[in-house]
XYZ file of C-alpha atoms in Angstrom:
781
model
C 0.000 0.000 0.000
C 1.286 3.421 -0.961
C 0.711 6.361 1.358
C 2.429 9.020 -0.686
C 2.071 10.437 -4.172
C 5.666 10.691 -5.218
C 8.193 12.153 -2.811
C 6.348 15.297 -1.880
C 2.603 14.736 -1.758
C 0.313 12.538 0.304
C -1.744 9.922 -1.528
C -5.335 10.888 -2.187
C -7.625 10.131 0.737
C -4.760 9.607 3.171
C -3.710 11.519 6.250
C -0.107 10.614 7.071
C 2.075 11.469 10.053
C 5.697 10.470 10.614
C 8.017 10.158 13.573
C 10.018 13.365 13.207
C 12.461 13.091 16.094
C 13.504 10.917 19.030
C 12.302 13.009 21.969
C 13.141 10.593 24.781
C 15.119 7.375 25.164
C 14.321 5.049 28.025
C 16.330 1.947 28.829
C 14.203 -1.163 29.407
C 14.938 -4.661 30.643
C 15.512 -5.921 27.091
C 16.548 -2.796 25.216
C 15.365 0.726 24.476
C 12.026 2.504 24.270
C 11.950 5.618 22.074
C 9.278 8.305 22.308
C 8.908 9.878 18.875
C 6.574 12.843 18.288
C 5.141 13.452 14.835
C 6.545 16.968 14.750
C 9.753 18.519 16.001
C 9.400 19.724 19.578
C 10.990 23.174 19.569
C 9.086 24.547 22.587
C 6.855 23.191 25.327
C 3.663 24.104 23.543
C 4.630 21.795 20.683
C 3.914 18.798 22.901
C 0.188 19.629 22.821
C -2.182 18.219 20.190
C 0.678 16.135 18.855
C 0.659 12.416 18.121
C 3.568 10.222 19.138
C 4.914 6.890 18.059
C 6.669 4.544 20.453
C 9.501 2.495 19.014
C 10.783 -0.394 21.081
C 14.129 -1.959 20.246
C 14.774 -5.256 22.015
C 17.609 -7.774 22.019
C 16.160 -11.150 21.045
C 18.986 -13.617 20.433
C 22.536 -13.240 19.179
C 22.315 -11.295 15.932
C 18.594 -10.511 16.192
C 16.929 -7.278 17.311
C 13.175 -6.731 17.275
C 11.577 -3.420 16.371
C 8.016 -2.510 17.319
C 6.345 0.727 16.287
C 3.104 1.623 18.072
C 0.696 4.535 17.766
C -2.102 3.849 20.297
C -0.890 1.240 22.748
C -4.351 0.646 24.207
C -5.480 -1.212 21.088
C -6.128 -4.900 21.756
C -3.421 -7.075 20.224
C -5.621 -9.984 19.175
C -4.269 -13.294 17.997
C -3.393 -15.558 16.465
C 0.296 -14.905 16.972
C 3.123 -16.765 15.308
C 4.464 -19.648 17.384
C 7.953 -18.254 17.925
C 10.988 -20.015 19.393
C 9.235 -23.426 19.335
C 12.445 -25.167 20.434
C 13.219 -22.596 23.130
C 14.787 -19.161 23.098
C 18.584 -18.903 23.415
C 19.733 -16.443 26.053
C 21.269 -13.102 25.158
C 22.267 -10.188 27.350
C 21.314 -6.759 26.000
C 24.115 -4.197 26.073
C 23.348 -0.468 26.010
C 26.068 2.106 25.483
C 26.165 5.857 24.856
C 28.832 7.884 23.092
C 29.183 10.606 20.477
C 27.770 8.218 17.873
C 24.493 7.917 19.778
C 22.731 5.384 21.988
C 23.426 1.807 20.959
C 21.645 -1.436 21.780
C 23.696 -4.554 21.089
C 22.346 -8.098 20.842
C 25.469 -10.153 20.361
C 26.782 -9.549 16.850
C 24.047 -7.045 15.870
C 23.585 -3.489 17.086
C 21.121 -0.643 16.581
C 22.265 2.929 17.116
C 19.932 5.884 17.676
C 21.395 9.046 16.169
C 22.256 11.621 18.878
C 21.314 14.709 16.864
C 18.694 17.037 18.290
C 15.357 16.984 16.468
C 16.604 14.053 14.397
C 15.136 10.677 13.588
C 17.593 8.026 12.421
C 18.208 4.489 13.662
C 21.043 2.551 12.063
C 21.555 -1.226 12.163
C 25.092 -2.543 11.922
C 27.464 -5.291 12.954
C 28.500 -4.799 16.561
C 32.175 -4.984 15.636
C 31.699 -2.114 13.194
C 32.567 -4.223 10.171
C 29.316 -3.679 8.287
C 26.433 -1.246 8.009
C 23.218 -3.044 7.147
C 20.233 -0.716 6.879
C 18.562 2.162 8.689
C 15.273 3.807 9.500
C 15.974 7.333 8.333
C 13.912 10.518 8.288
C 10.169 9.968 7.804
C 10.520 6.183 7.755
C 8.083 5.359 10.583
C 4.538 6.624 10.716
C 0.815 6.020 10.613
C -1.917 6.818 8.125
C -5.670 7.253 8.406
C -8.052 6.668 5.511
C -10.186 8.514 4.638
C -8.377 11.615 5.778
C -10.290 12.988 8.806
C -11.935 16.366 8.258
C -11.074 17.317 11.857
C -9.294 15.870 14.864
C -12.659 15.159 16.477
C -13.730 12.906 13.620
C -11.541 10.038 14.829
C -13.550 9.879 18.026
C -15.453 7.189 16.133
C -12.840 5.034 14.402
C -15.432 2.703 12.886
C -15.509 4.891 9.802
C -11.747 4.944 9.358
C -8.902 2.584 8.582
C -5.712 3.068 10.558
C -2.395 1.842 9.157
C 1.074 1.797 10.612
C 4.200 1.504 8.511
C 7.978 1.374 8.722
C 10.628 1.805 6.051
C 14.169 0.435 5.945
C 16.776 1.805 3.588
C 18.111 0.024 0.515
C 21.738 0.472 -0.488
C 22.974 0.852 -4.041
C 22.798 -2.542 -5.753
C 20.949 -4.233 -2.874
C 18.482 -6.974 -3.827
C 15.535 -8.432 -1.907
C 14.385 -12.063 -1.998
C 11.931 -14.453 -0.371
C 8.492 -13.436 0.928
C 7.214 -16.939 0.350
C 6.537 -18.890 -2.812
C 6.386 -16.058 -5.325
C 6.369 -16.854 -9.021
C 7.310 -13.416 -10.344
C 10.808 -11.927 -10.553
C 13.295 -13.494 -8.146
C 14.579 -10.081 -7.060
C 11.582 -8.349 -5.488
C 12.963 -4.840 -5.988
C 10.365 -2.607 -7.627
C 7.427 -4.818 -6.644
C 4.346 -4.182 -4.538
C 3.778 -7.373 -2.577
C 0.649 -8.267 -0.631
C 1.072 -11.113 1.856
C -2.390 -12.642 1.586
C -2.833 -16.327 0.750
C -4.774 -16.908 -2.446
C -5.490 -19.668 -4.936
C -4.089 -17.776 -7.883
C -2.011 -20.339 -9.765
C 1.630 -19.819 -10.638
C 1.108 -17.179 -13.318
C 0.044 -14.271 -11.117
C 1.328 -12.055 -8.340
C -0.733 -14.034 -5.832
C 0.816 -16.751 -3.700
C -0.324 -19.893 -1.910
C 2.442 -19.504 0.655
C 2.936 -15.946 1.829
C 5.827 -15.772 4.258
C 6.577 -12.506 6.028
C 10.355 -12.892 5.767
C 12.717 -11.399 3.243
C 16.439 -11.784 2.716
C 18.745 -8.997 1.588
C 21.897 -9.411 -0.473
C 23.481 -6.953 1.975
C 23.692 -9.522 4.759
C 20.507 -9.363 6.793
C 16.933 -10.614 6.830
C 13.676 -9.142 8.111
C 10.836 -11.169 9.641
C 7.540 -9.294 10.065
C 5.721 -10.616 13.115
C 2.156 -10.323 11.882
C 0.170 -13.229 10.376
C -2.426 -10.886 8.924
C -2.326 -8.934 5.690
C 1.061 -7.273 5.341
C 1.687 -5.031 2.362
C 5.174 -4.233 1.154
C 6.507 -1.654 -1.228
C 9.936 -2.997 -2.151
C 11.585 0.046 -3.657
C 8.235 0.786 -5.283
C 7.074 3.802 -3.240
C 10.468 5.130 -2.238
C 13.025 3.603 -4.613
C 15.627 3.404 -1.845
C 13.418 1.858 0.840
C 11.406 -1.245 1.705
C 8.109 -0.270 3.303
C 5.989 -2.663 5.359
C 2.493 -1.703 6.491
C -0.421 -3.283 8.318
C -3.856 -2.128 9.292
C -3.765 -1.638 13.041
C -1.941 0.272 15.733
C 1.339 -1.628 15.946
C 3.858 -3.270 13.677
C 6.651 -5.542 14.902
C 9.522 -7.054 12.978
C 12.870 -8.676 13.612
C 16.132 -7.763 11.924
C 18.380 -10.823 11.595
C 22.106 -10.511 10.941
C 24.547 -13.230 9.955
C 27.963 -13.414 8.403
C 26.383 -15.137 5.396
C 22.851 -15.973 4.145
C 22.993 -19.490 5.554
C 23.552 -18.111 9.049
C 20.636 -15.723 8.600
C 18.322 -18.581 7.631
C 19.581 -20.608 10.578
C 18.687 -17.808 12.995
C 15.331 -17.410 11.277
C 14.727 -21.132 11.875
C 15.418 -20.628 15.584
C 12.814 -17.882 15.573
C 10.031 -19.576 13.594
C 10.976 -23.260 13.696
C 13.194 -25.713 11.882
C 11.901 -27.806 9.008
C 10.846 -31.275 10.041
C 12.863 -34.224 8.804
C 11.238 -36.599 6.337
C 11.805 -40.314 5.659
C 13.898 -41.634 2.797
C 10.939 -43.115 0.888
C 9.469 -39.655 0.404
C 12.366 -38.695 -1.900
C 11.422 -41.351 -4.447
C 9.048 -40.893 -7.361
C 5.423 -40.072 -6.535
C 2.751 -40.986 -9.079
C -0.717 -39.443 -8.930
C -4.086 -40.291 -10.445
C -4.308 -36.603 -11.445
C -7.280 -34.447 -10.462
C -10.555 -34.829 -12.408
C -9.640 -38.013 -14.258
C -11.843 -41.103 -14.038
C -10.048 -43.847 -12.155
C -10.741 -46.878 -10.004
C -8.833 -49.738 -8.418
C -8.088 -51.312 -11.811
C -6.753 -48.006 -13.140
C -4.410 -47.623 -10.202
C -3.078 -51.149 -10.622
C -2.584 -50.677 -14.356
C -0.628 -47.469 -13.808
C 1.713 -49.050 -11.308
C 2.162 -52.203 -13.350
C 2.910 -50.071 -16.389
C 5.571 -48.143 -14.483
C 7.150 -51.389 -13.294
C 7.150 -52.756 -16.836
C 8.974 -49.615 -17.948
C 11.659 -49.986 -15.284
C 10.502 -46.976 -13.235
C 9.999 -47.727 -9.539
C 7.255 -45.741 -7.806
C 7.828 -45.155 -4.105
C 4.549 -43.351 -3.393
C 1.189 -43.643 -5.125
C -1.195 -40.740 -4.618
C -4.990 -40.854 -4.870
C -6.299 -37.397 -5.708
C -9.773 -35.994 -4.959
C -12.004 -38.619 -6.529
C -11.031 -41.408 -4.170
C -14.112 -39.945 -2.489
C -17.483 -39.547 -4.177
C -18.346 -36.260 -5.856
C -20.112 -33.733 -3.605
C -18.794 -35.453 -0.462
C -15.310 -33.993 -0.093
C -13.892 -34.208 2.512
C -15.695 -37.032 4.310
C -12.671 -39.399 4.527
C -14.637 -42.271 2.932
C -13.442 -44.151 -0.162
C -15.963 -44.304 -3.005
C -17.363 -47.812 -2.541
C -18.156 -48.190 -6.244
C -14.633 -47.378 -7.366
C -12.865 -48.906 -4.361
C -14.999 -51.612 -2.749
C -12.093 -52.854 -0.616
C -9.659 -49.947 -0.096
C -7.681 -51.579 2.697
C -7.258 -54.783 0.731
C -6.439 -52.893 -2.451
C -3.706 -50.827 -0.809
C -2.299 -53.904 0.888
C -2.123 -55.737 -2.432
C -0.299 -52.865 -4.126
C 2.349 -52.819 -1.430
C 2.659 -56.596 -1.241
C 3.234 -56.761 -4.997
C 6.019 -54.212 -4.695
C 4.201 -51.782 -6.973
C 4.685 -48.959 -4.464
C 6.017 -48.573 -0.941
C 3.604 -45.979 0.402
C 0.198 -44.476 -0.331
C -0.954 -40.872 -0.075
C -4.505 -39.498 -0.293
C -5.862 -36.025 -0.955
C -7.875 -34.076 1.609
C -8.794 -30.482 2.312
C -10.290 -28.614 5.264
C -13.570 -27.838 3.493
C -16.425 -30.171 4.423
C -19.197 -30.533 1.823
C -22.687 -30.756 3.306
C -23.552 -33.912 1.302
C -20.764 -35.923 2.915
C -21.148 -37.917 6.111
C -18.675 -35.723 7.962
C -20.645 -32.485 7.602
C -23.502 -33.279 9.944
C -21.171 -34.527 12.679
C -18.971 -31.468 12.416
C -21.880 -29.028 12.260
C -23.766 -30.592 15.181
C -20.696 -30.587 17.401
C -19.622 -27.046 16.572
C -16.474 -28.006 14.682
C -17.137 -25.636 11.761
C -16.510 -21.904 11.491
C -19.651 -19.818 11.973
C -21.054 -16.578 10.691
C -21.723 -13.705 13.059
C -25.441 -14.613 13.209
C -24.620 -18.121 14.449
C -25.046 -19.961 11.130
C -22.363 -22.319 9.941
C -20.251 -20.429 7.425
C -21.082 -22.039 4.072
C -20.750 -21.271 0.401
C -20.838 -23.194 -2.855
C -17.347 -22.388 -4.054
C -15.405 -25.600 -4.651
C -17.901 -27.897 -2.880
C -21.664 -27.502 -2.542
C -22.603 -26.074 0.842
C -19.106 -26.571 2.198
C -18.202 -25.607 5.732
C -14.761 -24.858 7.094
C -13.129 -26.830 9.906
C -12.399 -24.545 12.848
C -8.876 -25.472 13.869
C -8.952 -22.964 16.733
C -11.249 -25.487 18.435
C -9.177 -28.257 20.101
C -12.108 -30.661 19.872
C -12.402 -30.034 16.133
C -8.687 -30.747 15.747
C -9.077 -34.007 17.675
C -12.060 -35.029 15.520
C -10.211 -34.264 12.301
C -7.185 -36.258 13.479
C -9.461 -39.150 14.409
C -10.837 -39.172 10.865
C -7.258 -39.422 9.609
C -6.630 -42.386 11.890
C -9.328 -44.247 10.002
C -7.366 -43.684 6.798
C -4.130 -44.815 8.415
C -5.893 -48.006 9.471
C -6.639 -48.656 5.797
C -2.990 -48.366 4.812
C -2.613 -44.657 4.033
C 0.896 -43.373 4.895
C 0.901 -39.709 3.825
C -1.636 -36.934 3.358
C -1.883 -34.235 0.706
C -3.270 -31.180 2.481
C -4.691 -29.208 -0.399
C -6.337 -25.773 -0.301
C -6.509 -23.761 2.929
C -6.158 -20.383 1.172
C -9.795 -19.333 0.690
C -10.368 -18.482 4.330
C -13.066 -15.841 4.979
C -12.075 -12.736 6.907
C -15.516 -11.059 7.038
C -18.766 -12.238 8.613
C -16.946 -15.000 10.427
C -16.592 -16.015 14.088
C -13.977 -18.450 15.330
C -14.196 -20.781 18.302
C -11.294 -18.844 19.785
C -13.032 -15.565 20.575
C -9.671 -13.777 20.655
C -8.880 -14.703 17.035
C -8.765 -11.789 14.628
C -10.472 -12.980 11.398
C -7.991 -11.133 9.210
C -4.981 -12.674 10.967
C -6.627 -16.091 10.717
C -6.736 -15.881 6.917
C -3.046 -16.714 6.460
C -2.485 -18.402 9.808
C -5.158 -20.992 9.055
C -2.609 -22.823 6.902
C -0.357 -23.252 9.950
C -3.123 -24.717 12.127
C -4.455 -26.960 9.348
C -1.078 -28.449 8.454
C -0.038 -28.701 12.096
C -3.132 -30.775 12.914
C -2.473 -33.221 10.080
C 1.296 -33.380 10.594
C 0.998 -34.124 14.295
C -1.551 -36.865 13.563
C 0.988 -38.415 11.183
C 3.719 -38.109 13.812
C 1.612 -39.820 16.450
C 0.934 -42.692 14.095
C 4.266 -43.137 12.312
C 6.936 -41.344 14.382
C 8.485 -37.887 14.555
C 10.736 -38.154 11.499
C 8.365 -40.370 9.499
C 5.539 -37.873 9.003
C 4.970 -36.597 5.471
C 2.266 -34.321 4.226
C 2.055 -32.599 0.855
C 0.838 -29.074 1.483
C -0.137 -26.200 -0.785
C -0.950 -23.330 1.597
C 1.566 -21.933 4.041
C 2.792 -19.017 6.112
C 5.758 -18.355 8.387
C 6.313 -21.450 10.514
C 4.711 -24.049 8.250
C 8.181 -25.131 7.165
C 7.945 -27.266 10.314
C 5.404 -29.491 8.544
C 6.958 -30.752 5.299
C 6.507 -31.293 2.353
C 5.091 -28.485 0.168
C 4.445 -28.248 -3.550
C 4.081 -25.344 -5.931
C 0.415 -25.345 -6.839
C -1.365 -25.064 -10.169
C 0.999 -24.461 -13.075
C 0.298 -24.655 -16.781
C 1.927 -27.186 -19.106
C 4.244 -24.637 -20.710
C 7.950 -23.786 -20.498
C 7.011 -20.386 -19.086
C 5.138 -22.069 -16.232
C 8.115 -24.310 -15.579
C 10.252 -21.167 -15.231
C 7.599 -19.660 -12.939
C 7.817 -22.774 -10.815
C 11.594 -22.524 -10.551
C 11.247 -18.957 -9.285
C 8.592 -20.031 -6.794
C 10.773 -22.826 -5.425
C 13.795 -20.545 -5.136
C 11.815 -17.874 -3.291
C 10.263 -20.372 -0.889
C 13.683 -21.849 -0.164
C 14.886 -18.397 0.851
C 11.877 -18.211 3.183
C 13.040 -21.078 5.405
C 11.510 -24.121 3.657
C 13.765 -27.151 3.190
C 11.634 -29.240 0.811
C 9.641 -28.352 -2.274
C 8.019 -30.107 -5.198
C 6.130 -29.317 -8.383
C 3.534 -30.929 -10.632
C 5.829 -32.561 -13.188
C 4.533 -31.866 -16.678
C 2.406 -28.980 -15.456
C -0.998 -29.210 -13.809
C -3.244 -27.404 -16.305
C -3.396 -28.649 -19.871
C -1.851 -31.639 -21.615
C 1.900 -31.281 -22.042
C 3.445 -32.082 -25.405
C 6.122 -34.762 -25.082
C 9.054 -32.338 -25.171
C 7.728 -30.269 -22.253
C 6.946 -33.403 -20.275
C 10.492 -34.702 -20.740
C 12.143 -31.371 -19.905
C 9.952 -31.101 -16.811
C 10.822 -34.663 -15.776
C 14.514 -33.687 -15.745
C 13.755 -30.610 -13.619
C 11.257 -32.363 -11.336
C 13.530 -35.278 -10.484
C 16.128 -32.803 -9.201
C 13.663 -31.168 -6.805
C 13.809 -32.444 -3.247
C 10.521 -34.269 -3.894
C 9.192 -35.431 -7.235
C 5.570 -36.016 -8.233
C 3.821 -36.685 -11.530
C 0.445 -34.924 -11.347
C -2.013 -33.223 -13.678
C -5.528 -31.879 -13.825
C -7.732 -33.417 -16.541
C -5.106 -35.735 -18.007
C -2.881 -38.472 -16.648
C 0.878 -38.074 -16.252
C 1.991 -41.666 -16.782
C 4.504 -41.390 -19.640
C 2.846 -43.681 -22.159
C -0.224 -41.448 -22.332
C 1.940 -38.473 -23.317
C 3.625 -39.790 -26.473
C 1.629 -42.837 -27.542
C 3.927 -45.188 -25.627
C 7.123 -44.385 -27.500
C 9.561 -46.998 -26.157
C 12.651 -45.462 -27.816
C 15.565 -43.982 -25.879
C 14.172 -40.479 -26.492
C 10.603 -41.403 -25.529
C 8.852 -40.251 -22.361
C 9.046 -43.654 -20.673
C 12.805 -44.083 -21.063
C 13.403 -40.442 -20.144
C 11.410 -40.831 -16.931
C 13.164 -44.111 -16.111
C 16.627 -42.562 -16.545
C 15.931 -39.510 -14.399
C 14.236 -41.585 -11.695
C 17.255 -43.878 -11.628
C 19.583 -40.888 -11.359
C 17.722 -39.413 -8.404
C 17.643 -42.769 -6.646
C 21.369 -43.149 -7.242
C 21.934 -39.719 -5.668
C 20.119 -40.756 -2.473
C 23.255 -41.251 -0.294
C 24.121 -37.638 -1.066
C 20.558 -36.275 -0.972
C 19.549 -37.904 2.297
C 22.699 -36.724 4.093
C 22.165 -33.216 2.691
C 18.535 -33.385 3.797
C 19.529 -33.895 7.420
C 21.827 -30.860 7.291
C 19.184 -28.753 5.554
C 16.634 -29.491 8.273
C 19.138 -28.795 11.057
C 20.237 -25.485 9.517
C 16.932 -24.238 8.137
C 18.201 -24.402 4.546
C 16.535 -25.450 1.310
C 17.717 -28.808 -0.005
C 16.482 -28.195 -3.533
C 15.703 -25.754 -4.948
C 18.590 -23.919 -3.280
C 19.356 -20.485 -4.701
C 22.940 -20.170 -5.910
C 23.385 -17.049 -3.738
C 23.222 -19.213 -0.607
C 26.432 -20.957 -1.660
C 28.133 -18.015 -3.374
C 26.861 -14.836 -1.657
C 30.030 -12.919 -2.534
C 29.287 -13.332 -6.250
C 26.965 -10.463 -7.304
C 25.637 -12.452 -10.262
C 24.378 -15.222 -7.968
C 21.678 -12.927 -6.571
C 20.056 -12.670 -10.006
C 20.076 -16.334 -11.066
C 16.474 -17.516 -11.344
C 16.733 -20.263 -13.995
C 19.111 -22.556 -12.159
C 19.619 -23.882 -8.643
C 21.796 -25.894 -6.321
C 20.846 -29.394 -5.215
C 22.380 -29.395 -1.770
C 25.720 -27.636 -1.516
C 27.678 -29.475 -4.236
C 25.495 -29.910 -7.337
C 24.369 -27.136 -9.689
C 21.489 -27.779 -12.088
C 20.091 -25.701 -14.938
C 16.733 -26.878 -16.342
C 16.190 -26.708 -20.091
C 13.191 -24.631 -21.195
C 13.735 -24.978 -24.931
C 12.388 -27.722 -27.183
C 15.643 -27.847 -29.093
C 17.622 -28.246 -25.875
C 19.603 -25.005 -25.855
C 20.339 -23.651 -22.385
C 22.453 -20.843 -20.953
C 23.731 -21.037 -17.396
C 26.259 -19.510 -15.038
C 29.038 -21.171 -13.048
C 30.476 -19.269 -10.075
C 34.183 -19.136 -9.344
C 35.931 -22.484 -9.170
C 36.227 -25.671 -11.165
C 33.046 -27.497 -12.079
C 32.762 -30.986 -13.500
C 29.921 -32.128 -15.720
C 28.193 -35.027 -13.989
C 27.382 -36.588 -17.346
C 30.648 -36.156 -19.292
C 33.378 -35.529 -16.725
C 34.431 -32.371 -18.575
C 35.777 -29.632 -16.313
C 34.802 -25.982 -16.727
C 36.261 -22.998 -14.879
C 34.061 -20.251 -13.452
C 33.015 -17.566 -13.087
C 31.333 -17.349 -16.425
C 28.314 -17.957 -18.598
C 28.105 -21.081 -20.738
C 25.768 -22.404 -23.413
C 25.026 -26.020 -24.181
C 22.495 -28.043 -26.132
C 21.054 -31.142 -24.460
C 18.969 -34.122 -25.411
C 16.246 -35.298 -23.067
C 18.507 -37.516 -20.984
C 20.751 -34.754 -19.673
C 20.878 -31.126 -18.611
C 23.668 -28.957 -17.216
C 24.404 -30.750 -13.935
C 27.763 -29.746 -12.530
C 29.664 -30.922 -9.470
C 31.468 -28.327 -7.385
C 35.180 -28.693 -6.825
C 36.379 -30.180 -3.535
C 33.355 -32.489 -3.425
C 33.215 -36.041 -2.125
C 30.084 -37.382 -3.804
C 28.707 -40.714 -2.576
C 26.536 -42.474 -5.144
C 24.425 -45.592 -4.865
C 25.123 -48.615 -7.013
C 24.473 -47.980 -10.691
C 21.774 -50.114 -12.205
C 19.953 -50.808 -8.949
C 16.204 -50.513 -9.391
C 14.786 -50.652 -5.876
C 13.597 -47.060 -5.632
C 14.831 -44.470 -3.169
C 15.124 -46.788 -0.153
C 18.180 -49.020 0.155
C 21.403 -49.306 2.162
C 23.235 -46.042 1.482
C 26.530 -47.411 2.775
C 26.618 -50.590 0.665
C 28.128 -51.013 -2.805
C 28.548 -47.254 -3.236
C 30.813 -45.328 -5.563
C 32.772 -42.561 -3.807
C 33.517 -39.989 -6.504
C 36.177 -37.355 -5.819
C 36.039 -34.017 -7.611
C 39.274 -31.947 -7.393
C 39.446 -32.663 -3.675
C 41.802 -31.157 -1.155
C 42.672 -32.197 2.368
C 39.600 -31.973 4.575
C 37.017 -32.525 1.843
C 34.365 -34.814 3.271
C 30.909 -36.281 2.915
C 28.464 -37.274 5.613
C 26.728 -40.615 5.330
C 23.419 -41.605 6.909
C 21.489 -44.831 6.806
C 17.992 -45.256 5.385
C 16.464 -44.172 8.695
C 18.466 -40.952 8.809
C 20.860 -42.182 11.496
C 24.334 -40.652 11.109
C 26.954 -43.267 10.208
C 29.967 -40.965 10.082
C 32.021 -39.011 7.565
C 34.324 -39.969 4.738
C 37.199 -37.485 4.604
C 40.257 -36.805 2.485
C 43.419 -36.922 4.552
C 46.670 -35.027 4.148
C 48.113 -37.886 2.116
C 45.173 -37.734 -0.303
C 43.707 -40.994 0.961
C 40.190 -41.456 2.212
C 39.528 -41.901 5.891
C 36.403 -43.242 7.509
C 35.758 -45.873 4.863
C 35.127 -48.456 7.554
C 31.491 -47.315 7.531
C 31.160 -48.570 3.939
C 29.913 -52.062 3.150
C 29.889 -54.482 0.253
C 31.671 -53.848 -3.051
C 32.330 -50.126 -2.731
C 34.779 -48.242 -4.922
C 36.587 -44.913 -5.195
C 36.743 -42.840 -8.391
C 39.495 -40.251 -8.043
C 38.617 -38.072 -11.048
C 34.898 -37.847 -10.665
C 32.399 -40.638 -11.101
C 33.045 -43.363 -13.634
C 31.507 -42.230 -16.890
C 30.718 -44.667 -19.663
C 33.019 -43.473 -22.431
C 30.509 -44.484 -25.084
C 27.731 -42.550 -23.396
C 29.776 -39.524 -22.295
C 28.548 -36.427 -24.024
C 25.797 -38.261 -25.866
C 23.145 -35.714 -26.677
C 25.247 -32.826 -25.319
C 26.634 -30.110 -27.562
C 28.844 -27.314 -26.231
C 27.928 -23.970 -27.767
C 30.151 -20.931 -28.075
């Protein structure tokens, strides 16, 4: 939201006042409280008929300072509130000092200094050791606005006719870029954008987002988390070109400035604040196959799909039943359609016993259609959200007469979890938690009378996914719970996995999806997936195959569509050639499964550090490289592999390699960065480069057991330009740490006693079949 018309004028209909000076500084138990009048106080009479803003600076943890700006402190601060420091808050001792530079609050490595000048407003944030200036709140950067502009001071005696906003602005340095803010499909660098943090079902080709996360990361070495689950509006260099403005409707706005010596440290501290990503089991990294959305399928269809995948040498680890496992007009009543699935428990058991899949996932959402069995129970017991007149909140969008589960009601949460238990009893192992964005914010009353309907709009996704995730944990174990969520907000990274929503079957939508995954990864989410082939439309074979290559390098990989199936033989008429969809899918599935020793070890580190596994933005690994902050068509898979999807039918692709030596995974050719490169690829490869000084542990080539096997047995340990100290962690299939393999001073590997079977070492990168090396790859000048 913009409050000004250019630099000099106020926006039409707005009355705006700014903090003009710091009149008084009071030291508090945790920091500083600043009294800031909205005009300069030159004489005593100026204190009359003058508004003030209170700015509280508090030391939170090492490297984190919170900032709260308040106009009228008597306003009720209704919930919900983000669940902060879920694992406990580390101790920090605030330090306050005063000198000619001003009054400084230090919280470990981060400090905020209030300028000492008389009739001045300026608060600078910097490294405590003086090594770096980060950002500042300069003149006229904190204020409040009233709309419509009151005709007199007395008019605001009745605030029901007015909207009150509070805003803060932080400065942007020359060349600074801004990233994150959830799963956003537009430009990777948010500079110049107006961003509204308000969950919406808008697809991937709009400025709306399913997962709005009130955290952004700056290329200058800090992050900002806005502590408000309601609608937050940002002007990222779009109202004042040199400032980021955040505003909310209300009387107070609180945010946290997070400093770290690199972006990874910033994300780690953010994970302390809002929660670390949960760990997920090894089977979840394998290939997921879906029925797709509105297709007509039954038990025979499911079996034929899985048998067809087996016949084409493509193991499926997870089979997913989308919406129509339930009867039309009954979603979500948790009951299999008896006509299509007369014996769901037996059917699922037979699929697993035959080795056609390891696990089963089903689709649900939090909207309860009135024609399903669950509606009457939920309505009678008060488990559904109500209108202000006492009616159950219903509408006919999506499902006829649907109500909305009230997850602020503990009894409703327990009932919903009990319904899930019935599915687990039938053999269901994972849950796709779809929707959760279309949450009403008007004419609605929650069970929790303190819940602000506007704040509940985004926060609903947290409560919904938390309920399902904890039900999975109770049934299967803490690190064995897997859901597949679409909606999210700050904190829902604790409940993995998420996917990118409704994309079209086009190369442009694939690029949109890459940007969405990169942005979400810089918002604290470790795992992310996408509908391979695109959700809307029917992909031509070339798009399907290019998307398969991209999708199998995401942390999680699922074939899913809307009105058409995504099994490969339906895409190209069952072309069984090497360039056909079936062989392409088989090759990329085999590659991902072979990477599992590396991926699963990297997954454990990503969860512990609050980092994205894949898609990981290149700037996380190479923050000192200015180009890395603009790369939105490529990504890291963990810390050692760089991948560049191909968006062109003919296979031409341009990509960037940061400084260092990089080895092509497919050919063994070494390239030196930094620099841009162009290649042309067939459907079996893409630019996939291994970083120098990498010890890459690969599973046995040719194995066809899926993603779950013994990651220490029969492995190939591939060394890429290693130096002393280069190492790789190894975990078993349950995520238990086995140890590290490390290069010693004599160049020999240490720690190999954790390896089993017929393992081998390849000293110049992995063994590449000379006949296959470079097949389908053309280097372009």
